[in-house]
Amino acid sequence: HRPQLLAIDSFKAIRDLAPGTGEFRRFCYDLSIRLASARCTTLLVGEYDQSEIADGAEFAVADGIIYVDIAEDNGDRSRYVQIKKMRGRAIKMAPFPFTISSDGIRILSPALTLQRREVGLEAESERMATGIHGLDELLRGGIPRGRSILLSGGSGTGKTTLSLQILIHGAQIGEKGIIFSFEETRERLHRTAENFGWNLAEFEEQGLLRIVYIPQTEIHVEEHLELMTQEVAEFQPQRLVVDSFSVFLHKTTSPAVQREKTFQLSTLVQHAGAVGILISDISSGETHRLSRFGVEETVMDGTVLMSADVEGVHRKRYIEVYKMRSAEHVQGRYRMEIGPRGIEILYMGGTSYKAQESLSHLTFEPVAGLVQGPLNYSAGWLVQGDSGIGKTMLACQFALDGLRRKEA
């Protein structure tokens, strides 16, 4: 027949039936010489344990060893494949998960495909406007392209609403957005959006928005990370949301794996040249934390904290741009409101960042000698003093000076 490919299943059965170790060793060497002379590629399949690799004659004569196994990982049983040996070749020896379906075997390899690459400063200098009043001012124009932001906060602080609002603004200006939801179904996200007058179905029909829902009971980290990679490659979004990243990794207890998956997802965003929003849920009793697992904020390019305090009988929400790597931003914690049109940040800067760039510095003679450096138009001043001290007179003079300079 002179085959070019040959599979023997099970080769271990041949070893078990051999009269002795010596006879089986001679058989293996003779077979390898005959197959090599016939230029036949052969797969010897057997039910071996890893401990048998070191002593078995068949492993010694084999040019390569591929080991498949089933291991339990945080409650999930997963299949893994590992190349133990490949004569004359450089190999990746780490085990990789794989799945079996009607299409056959598929190896999941985000660790190989999601590797960082150098990005020019020019690419990251372009900022993506969030479209949220006050937030773009805090971010000094928006989030740099290619960056991943960790959006952290407790339940009810507005994380999903803010993320949806960023996707909606992108769709309104023709930018594609995708959300991977592990908590809210597509229907619930639509209902949430309708409360603010946002029509998600319209943007889905226009090809500007895609919702990928995966129930948290069905999450398989490697498999769904591969799915995210495929969806991003196919849809090519400029804005990406994972809601929530905490739920996505909720079965993972190893800090090393949590860090690795955070890095791989942020790398996926970098490859796409998009902006990624990864939501992290903080437990109510751990409001001092920056993230659920404590490693995400060290990997991500930026961290935005959302919180809520009870003041009297009212609950007030706050937002803070805690970190934005190598990008200017306004520091501090600011009040925010969730109204009928979405989220609004109560930032006293007022003027948009781009408009501020074009303004000269403010001049007010009574305080010019008391303050070092220029006075900015975006600043807010508090005039405080006893009754009759001249507060109103100072405010009137401030307004009149502006009118004389023909300022609105």
Short mmCIF file of C-alpha atoms in Angstrom, two decimals:
data_model
loop_
_atom_site.label_atom_id
_atom_site.label_comp_id
_atom_site.label_asym_id
_atom_site.label_seq_id
_atom_site.Cartn_x
_atom_site.Cartn_y
_atom_site.Cartn_z
CA HIS A 1 0.00 0.00 0.00
CA ARG A 2 3.00 2.32 0.69
CA PRO A 3 1.16 4.79 2.96
CA GLN A 4 2.52 8.26 3.67
CA LEU A 5 0.58 8.52 6.93
CA LEU A 6 0.14 5.71 9.44
CA ALA A 7 -1.62 5.58 12.82
CA ILE A 8 -1.27 2.67 15.25
CA ASP A 9 -3.88 2.68 18.02
CA SER A 10 -3.08 1.38 20.57
CA PHE A 11 0.69 1.02 20.52
CA LYS A 12 0.65 0.46 24.27
CA ALA A 13 -1.36 -2.70 23.69
CA ILE A 14 1.53 -4.03 21.60
CA ARG A 15 3.93 -3.30 24.47
CA ASP A 16 1.64 -5.05 26.96
CA LEU A 17 1.49 -8.18 24.75
CA ALA A 18 5.26 -8.30 24.06
CA PRO A 19 7.11 -11.31 25.59
CA GLY A 20 9.58 -9.01 27.38
CA THR A 21 11.14 -5.59 27.56
CA GLY A 22 14.08 -6.54 25.35
CA GLU A 23 11.89 -7.93 22.59
CA PHE A 24 9.67 -4.85 22.64
CA ARG A 25 12.69 -2.53 22.47
CA ARG A 26 14.06 -4.39 19.41
CA PHE A 27 10.61 -4.24 17.82
CA CYS A 28 10.45 -0.43 18.35
CA TYR A 29 13.89 0.18 16.80
CA ASP A 30 13.20 -2.10 13.85
CA LEU A 31 9.82 -0.41 13.24
CA SER A 32 11.31 3.08 13.39
CA ILE A 33 14.00 2.17 10.82
CA ARG A 34 11.46 0.61 8.43
CA LEU A 35 9.08 3.57 8.70
CA ALA A 36 11.88 6.11 8.23
CA SER A 37 13.11 4.23 5.15
CA ALA A 38 9.56 4.29 3.75
CA ARG A 39 9.32 8.04 4.52
CA CYS A 40 6.09 7.37 6.39
CA THR A 41 4.84 9.79 9.06
CA THR A 42 3.49 7.74 11.94
CA LEU A 43 1.33 8.42 14.98
CA LEU A 44 1.73 5.89 17.77
CA VAL A 45 -1.32 6.29 20.02
CA GLY A 46 -1.49 4.88 23.51
CA GLU A 47 -2.99 5.34 26.97
CA TYR A 48 0.18 6.36 28.75
CA ASP A 49 0.85 8.10 32.02
CA GLN A 50 3.44 10.89 32.13
CA SER A 51 5.65 8.80 34.40
CA GLU A 52 6.11 6.24 31.57
CA ILE A 53 7.71 8.75 29.20
CA ALA A 54 11.15 8.55 30.80
CA ASP A 55 11.57 4.74 30.54
CA GLY A 56 9.52 3.57 27.53
CA ALA A 57 11.43 2.42 24.43
CA GLU A 58 8.77 3.91 22.14
CA PHE A 59 9.41 7.37 23.62
CA ALA A 60 13.13 7.05 23.04
CA VAL A 61 12.82 6.28 19.32
CA ALA A 62 10.00 8.78 18.68
CA ASP A 63 10.95 12.07 16.99
CA GLY A 64 8.18 13.86 18.84
CA ILE A 65 5.96 13.35 21.88
CA ILE A 66 2.52 14.97 22.13
CA TYR A 67 0.77 14.46 25.45
CA VAL A 68 -2.95 15.10 25.99
CA ASP A 69 -4.56 15.17 29.39
CA ILE A 70 -7.66 16.18 31.32
CA ALA A 71 -7.11 18.44 34.31
CA GLU A 72 -9.41 20.16 36.76
CA ASP A 73 -9.02 23.92 36.82
CA ASN A 74 -11.03 25.82 39.44
CA GLY A 75 -13.93 23.40 39.27
CA ASP A 76 -13.88 22.92 35.48
CA ARG A 77 -12.48 19.82 33.80
CA SER A 78 -10.56 20.86 30.70
CA ARG A 79 -8.57 19.06 28.03
CA TYR A 80 -4.93 20.08 27.51
CA VAL A 81 -2.31 19.29 24.87
CA GLN A 82 1.43 19.63 25.42
CA ILE A 83 4.40 19.04 23.12
CA LYS A 84 6.96 17.21 25.27
CA LYS A 85 9.51 16.66 22.51
CA MET A 86 10.05 17.53 18.84
CA ARG A 87 13.47 16.54 17.59
CA GLY A 88 15.39 19.36 15.90
CA ARG A 89 12.65 21.97 16.49
CA ALA A 90 12.14 24.82 18.91
CA ILE A 91 8.81 24.27 20.66
CA LYS A 92 6.41 25.85 23.14
CA MET A 93 6.35 23.34 25.99
CA ALA A 94 3.50 24.89 27.97
CA PRO A 95 0.19 22.95 28.01
CA PHE A 96 -2.60 24.49 25.91
CA PRO A 97 -6.32 23.83 26.35
CA PHE A 98 -8.33 22.42 23.46
CA THR A 99 -11.93 21.63 22.64
CA ILE A 100 -13.57 18.82 20.67
CA SER A 101 -16.58 19.62 18.51
CA SER A 102 -18.22 18.50 15.28
CA ASP A 103 -15.44 20.39 13.48
CA GLY A 104 -12.79 18.31 15.24
CA ILE A 105 -10.09 19.39 17.69
CA ARG A 106 -9.36 23.07 18.18
CA ILE A 107 -6.41 24.26 20.26
CA LEU A 108 -6.97 27.49 22.19
CA SER A 109 -3.83 29.58 22.14
CA PRO A 110 -4.46 33.16 23.34
CA ALA A 111 -1.11 33.03 25.14
CA LEU A 112 0.52 32.86 21.70
CA THR A 113 -1.76 35.11 19.67
CA LEU A 114 -2.18 37.84 22.31
CA GLN A 115 1.37 39.08 22.71
CA ARG A 116 2.25 42.74 23.15
CA ARG A 117 3.79 44.70 20.31
CA GLU A 118 5.34 48.11 20.16
CA VAL A 119 2.90 50.92 19.38
CA GLY A 120 4.04 54.32 18.13
CA LEU A 121 3.43 57.35 20.33
CA GLU A 122 1.44 58.93 17.50
CA ALA A 123 -1.11 56.09 17.59
CA GLU A 124 -1.71 56.54 21.33
CA SER A 125 -1.83 60.34 21.14
CA GLU A 126 -5.30 60.20 19.55
CA ARG A 127 -8.00 60.28 22.21
CA MET A 128 -11.45 58.73 22.13
CA ALA A 129 -14.15 61.00 23.51
CA THR A 130 -16.52 59.20 25.87
CA GLY A 131 -19.35 61.62 25.12
CA ILE A 132 -20.17 61.88 28.84
CA HIS A 133 -20.48 65.44 30.10
CA GLY A 134 -17.72 66.13 32.61
CA LEU A 135 -15.85 62.86 32.08
CA ASP A 136 -14.05 64.01 28.93
CA GLU A 137 -12.99 67.11 30.85
CA LEU A 138 -11.57 64.92 33.62
CA LEU A 139 -9.77 62.84 30.99
CA ARG A 140 -8.44 65.95 29.21
CA GLY A 141 -10.18 65.10 25.98
CA GLY A 142 -10.84 61.37 26.31
CA ILE A 143 -9.08 58.00 26.54
CA PRO A 144 -6.00 57.36 24.36
CA ARG A 145 -6.60 54.79 21.60
CA GLY A 146 -5.24 51.33 22.25
CA ARG A 147 -5.64 51.69 26.01
CA SER A 148 -7.61 49.49 28.41
CA ILE A 149 -9.40 51.03 31.37
CA LEU A 150 -10.47 49.25 34.55
CA LEU A 151 -13.88 50.58 35.65
CA SER A 152 -14.24 49.59 39.30
CA GLY A 153 -17.03 50.08 41.78
CA GLY A 154 -19.62 48.47 43.99
CA SER A 155 -23.09 47.36 42.98
CA GLY A 156 -25.35 50.20 41.84
CA THR A 157 -22.61 52.77 41.25
CA GLY A 158 -23.42 53.04 37.51
CA LYS A 159 -20.69 50.97 35.86
CA THR A 160 -22.90 49.29 33.24
CA THR A 161 -24.75 52.53 32.48
CA LEU A 162 -21.51 54.44 31.96
CA SER A 163 -20.16 51.69 29.69
CA LEU A 164 -23.33 51.60 27.60
CA GLN A 165 -23.27 55.38 27.32
CA ILE A 166 -19.72 55.27 25.95
CA LEU A 167 -20.79 52.65 23.37
CA ILE A 168 -23.86 54.68 22.42
CA HIS A 169 -21.85 57.85 21.87
CA GLY A 170 -19.46 55.91 19.67
CA ALA A 171 -22.31 54.50 17.58
CA GLN A 172 -23.78 58.00 17.21
CA ILE A 173 -20.54 59.23 15.61
CA GLY A 174 -20.10 56.10 13.47
CA GLU A 175 -17.70 54.10 15.68
CA LYS A 176 -18.34 50.39 16.21
CA GLY A 177 -18.74 49.06 19.74
CA ILE A 178 -18.97 45.56 21.20
CA ILE A 179 -19.96 44.42 24.69
CA PHE A 180 -19.23 40.98 26.14
CA SER A 181 -21.83 40.53 28.86
CA PHE A 182 -21.58 37.79 31.47
CA GLU A 183 -24.38 39.07 33.71
CA GLU A 184 -27.05 40.92 31.73
CA THR A 185 -28.83 39.28 28.81
CA ARG A 186 -29.27 41.11 25.55
CA GLU A 187 -32.91 41.81 26.42
CA ARG A 188 -32.02 43.28 29.83
CA LEU A 189 -29.36 45.51 28.29
CA HIS A 190 -31.94 46.74 25.78
CA ARG A 191 -34.36 47.48 28.61
CA THR A 192 -31.70 49.36 30.58
CA ALA A 193 -30.84 51.45 27.53
CA GLU A 194 -34.49 52.27 26.85
CA ASN A 195 -34.70 53.93 30.27
CA PHE A 196 -32.34 56.59 28.93
CA GLY A 197 -33.84 56.84 25.46
CA TRP A 198 -31.12 54.77 23.77
CA ASN A 199 -32.18 52.43 20.98
CA LEU A 200 -29.65 49.59 20.94
CA ALA A 201 -31.58 47.61 18.32
CA GLU A 202 -31.20 50.47 15.82
CA PHE A 203 -27.43 50.51 16.20
CA GLU A 204 -27.28 46.71 16.00
CA GLU A 205 -29.18 46.80 12.71
CA GLN A 206 -26.76 49.43 11.39
CA GLY A 207 -23.79 47.21 12.25
CA LEU A 208 -22.46 49.70 14.79
CA LEU A 209 -23.11 47.64 17.93
CA ARG A 210 -22.73 43.98 18.82
CA ILE A 211 -23.84 42.30 22.05
CA VAL A 212 -22.28 38.94 22.95
CA TYR A 213 -23.99 37.34 25.95
CA ILE A 214 -22.40 34.39 27.76
CA PRO A 215 -24.16 33.09 30.92
CA GLN A 216 -21.78 33.05 33.85
CA THR A 217 -22.64 29.40 34.52
CA GLU A 218 -21.20 28.50 31.11
CA ILE A 219 -17.96 30.49 31.30
CA HIS A 220 -14.78 28.69 30.20
CA VAL A 221 -12.00 31.26 30.38
CA GLU A 222 -9.68 30.01 27.63
CA GLU A 223 -12.49 29.11 25.26
CA HIS A 224 -14.27 32.44 25.67
CA LEU A 225 -11.07 34.44 25.49
CA GLU A 226 -10.56 32.81 22.11
CA LEU A 227 -14.16 33.75 21.22
CA MET A 228 -13.47 37.39 22.15
CA THR A 229 -10.40 37.38 19.93
CA GLN A 230 -12.44 36.07 16.98
CA GLU A 231 -15.30 38.53 17.53
CA VAL A 232 -12.93 41.50 17.68
CA ALA A 233 -11.07 40.34 14.56
CA GLU A 234 -14.35 39.96 12.66
CA PHE A 235 -16.25 43.03 13.93
CA GLN A 236 -13.23 45.38 14.31
CA PRO A 237 -14.74 47.62 17.01
CA GLN A 238 -13.28 50.93 18.16
CA ARG A 239 -14.87 50.50 21.62
CA LEU A 240 -14.98 47.30 23.68
CA VAL A 241 -16.66 46.55 27.00
CA VAL A 242 -16.37 43.44 29.21
CA ASP A 243 -19.18 43.38 31.79
CA SER A 244 -17.98 42.16 34.05
CA PHE A 245 -14.37 41.09 34.02
CA SER A 246 -14.79 39.96 37.64
CA VAL A 247 -17.49 37.48 36.64
CA PHE A 248 -15.43 36.31 33.66
CA LEU A 249 -12.65 35.25 36.05
CA HIS A 250 -14.83 34.31 39.02
CA LYS A 251 -13.66 30.66 39.00
CA THR A 252 -10.00 31.62 38.79
CA THR A 253 -8.23 31.73 42.16
CA SER A 254 -4.61 32.01 41.04
CA PRO A 255 -3.28 35.63 41.05
CA ALA A 256 -0.82 34.64 38.31
CA VAL A 257 -3.65 33.46 36.03
CA GLN A 258 -5.74 36.54 36.87
CA ARG A 259 -2.82 38.77 35.90
CA GLU A 260 -2.17 36.78 32.72
CA LYS A 261 -5.80 37.00 31.53
CA THR A 262 -5.92 40.73 32.33
CA PHE A 263 -2.78 41.21 30.26
CA GLN A 264 -4.14 39.15 27.37
CA LEU A 265 -7.42 41.07 27.23
CA SER A 266 -5.66 44.44 27.34
CA THR A 267 -3.36 43.17 24.58
CA LEU A 268 -6.41 42.26 22.50
CA VAL A 269 -7.58 45.87 22.84
CA GLN A 270 -4.13 47.17 21.88
CA HIS A 271 -4.01 44.98 18.76
CA ALA A 272 -7.42 46.32 17.69
CA GLY A 273 -6.38 49.94 18.27
CA ALA A 274 -9.58 50.28 20.28
CA VAL A 275 -10.42 51.48 23.78
CA GLY A 276 -11.36 48.75 26.24
CA ILE A 277 -13.54 49.13 29.34
CA LEU A 278 -13.19 46.17 31.71
CA ILE A 279 -15.66 46.32 34.59
CA SER A 280 -14.55 45.15 38.02
CA ASP A 281 -17.08 44.55 40.80
CA ILE A 282 -15.95 45.50 44.30
CA SER A 283 -17.71 43.94 47.27
CA SER A 284 -19.60 46.38 49.50
CA GLY A 285 -17.38 45.63 52.47
CA GLU A 286 -14.15 46.22 50.52
CA THR A 287 -14.57 49.74 49.17
CA HIS A 288 -10.89 50.44 49.90
CA ARG A 289 -9.91 48.07 47.08
CA LEU A 290 -9.25 49.20 43.51
CA SER A 291 -10.44 45.93 41.93
CA ARG A 292 -11.95 42.56 42.73
CA PHE A 293 -8.75 40.51 42.59
CA GLY A 294 -6.15 43.15 43.42
CA VAL A 295 -3.98 42.59 40.33
CA GLU A 296 -5.99 44.14 37.50
CA GLU A 297 -5.11 47.77 38.27
CA THR A 298 -1.38 47.03 37.99
CA VAL A 299 -1.78 45.69 34.44
CA MET A 300 -4.37 48.06 33.01
CA ASP A 301 -3.48 51.42 31.46
CA GLY A 302 -6.03 53.29 33.53
CA THR A 303 -8.33 52.91 36.53
CA VAL A 304 -11.61 54.76 37.04
CA LEU A 305 -13.32 54.35 40.41
CA MET A 306 -17.07 54.69 40.89
CA SER A 307 -18.49 54.84 44.41
CA ALA A 308 -21.56 55.79 46.41
CA ASP A 309 -21.84 57.33 49.88
CA VAL A 310 -24.92 57.60 52.06
CA GLU A 311 -25.36 61.18 53.25
CA GLY A 312 -28.39 61.48 55.51
CA VAL A 313 -31.20 59.68 53.72
CA HIS A 314 -29.67 60.15 50.28
CA ARG A 315 -27.12 58.09 48.40
CA LYS A 316 -24.69 60.18 46.36
CA ARG A 317 -22.53 58.78 43.58
CA TYR A 318 -18.92 59.77 42.86
CA ILE A 319 -16.32 59.12 40.16
CA GLU A 320 -12.54 59.42 40.19
CA VAL A 321 -9.92 58.99 37.48
CA TYR A 322 -7.48 57.22 39.77
CA LYS A 323 -4.86 56.37 37.15
CA MET A 324 -4.23 57.10 33.47
CA ARG A 325 -0.81 55.87 32.42
CA SER A 326 1.28 58.53 30.64
CA ALA A 327 -1.79 60.68 29.99
CA GLU A 328 -2.84 63.96 31.58
CA HIS A 329 -6.03 63.87 33.62
CA VAL A 330 -7.79 65.73 36.41
CA GLN A 331 -7.24 64.23 39.83
CA GLY A 332 -9.82 64.05 42.58
CA ARG A 333 -13.24 62.61 43.34
CA TYR A 334 -16.27 64.27 41.71
CA ARG A 335 -20.01 63.99 42.12
CA MET A 336 -22.01 62.34 39.38
CA GLU A 337 -25.70 61.93 38.69
CA ILE A 338 -27.65 59.32 36.74
CA GLY A 339 -30.45 61.23 35.07
CA PRO A 340 -33.02 60.57 32.34
CA ARG A 341 -30.35 60.97 29.63
CA GLY A 342 -27.62 58.98 31.33
CA ILE A 343 -24.64 59.91 33.47
CA GLU A 344 -23.38 63.43 34.00
CA ILE A 345 -20.25 64.33 35.96
CA LEU A 346 -20.56 67.47 38.08
CA TYR A 347 -17.15 68.92 37.28
CA MET A 348 -16.73 72.65 37.80
CA GLY A 349 -14.19 72.97 34.99
CA GLY A 350 -17.16 73.71 32.77
CA THR A 351 -15.41 74.49 29.50
CA SER A 352 -14.51 71.54 27.34
CA TYR A 353 -10.86 70.56 27.21
CA LYS A 354 -10.43 71.59 23.58
CA ALA A 355 -12.03 74.95 24.25
CA GLN A 356 -9.79 75.49 27.27
CA GLU A 357 -6.69 74.97 25.13
CA SER A 358 -7.59 77.99 22.98
CA LEU A 359 -8.25 80.35 25.92
CA SER A 360 -5.64 82.77 27.29
CA HIS A 361 -5.14 83.10 31.02
CA LEU A 362 -7.61 85.10 33.07
CA THR A 363 -6.66 88.54 34.41
CA PHE A 364 -8.14 89.98 37.65
CA GLU A 365 -6.06 92.78 39.09
CA PRO A 366 -7.15 92.62 42.79
CA VAL A 367 -5.73 89.10 43.25
CA ALA A 368 -3.02 89.07 40.56
CA GLY A 369 -0.26 89.84 43.04
CA LEU A 370 -1.52 87.34 45.60
CA VAL A 371 -1.43 84.23 43.41
CA GLN A 372 1.71 82.73 41.93
CA GLY A 373 1.41 81.81 38.27
CA PRO A 374 -1.45 82.38 35.81
CA LEU A 375 -5.15 82.13 36.64
CA ASN A 376 -7.04 79.59 34.54
CA TYR A 377 -10.54 80.08 33.13
CA SER A 378 -11.47 76.54 34.22
CA ALA A 379 -10.86 77.26 37.93
CA GLY A 380 -13.59 77.69 40.55
CA TRP A 381 -13.02 80.16 43.42
CA LEU A 382 -14.69 80.37 46.79
CA VAL A 383 -14.96 83.91 48.22
CA GLN A 384 -15.39 83.62 51.97
CA GLY A 385 -15.60 86.23 54.74
CA ASP A 386 -17.71 87.88 57.40
CA SER A 387 -20.77 89.96 56.63
CA GLY A 388 -19.88 93.44 55.31
CA ILE A 389 -16.27 92.54 54.48
CA GLY A 390 -16.71 93.22 50.74
CA LYS A 391 -17.48 89.86 49.15
CA THR A 392 -20.26 91.19 46.90
CA MET A 393 -18.10 94.17 45.85
CA LEU A 394 -15.28 91.83 44.85
CA ALA A 395 -17.68 89.64 42.84
CA CYS A 396 -19.16 92.68 41.07
CA GLN A 397 -15.69 93.97 40.20
CA PHE A 398 -14.79 90.53 38.83
CA ALA A 399 -17.88 90.58 36.57
CA LEU A 400 -17.28 94.19 35.43
CA ASP A 401 -13.66 93.44 34.52
CA GLY A 402 -14.88 90.60 32.34
CA LEU A 403 -17.42 92.84 30.61
CA ARG A 404 -14.79 95.47 29.90
CA ARG A 405 -12.71 92.77 28.17
CA LYS A 406 -15.85 91.81 26.19
CA GLU A 407 -16.11 88.41 27.83
CA ALA A 408 -19.46 86.67 28.02
#
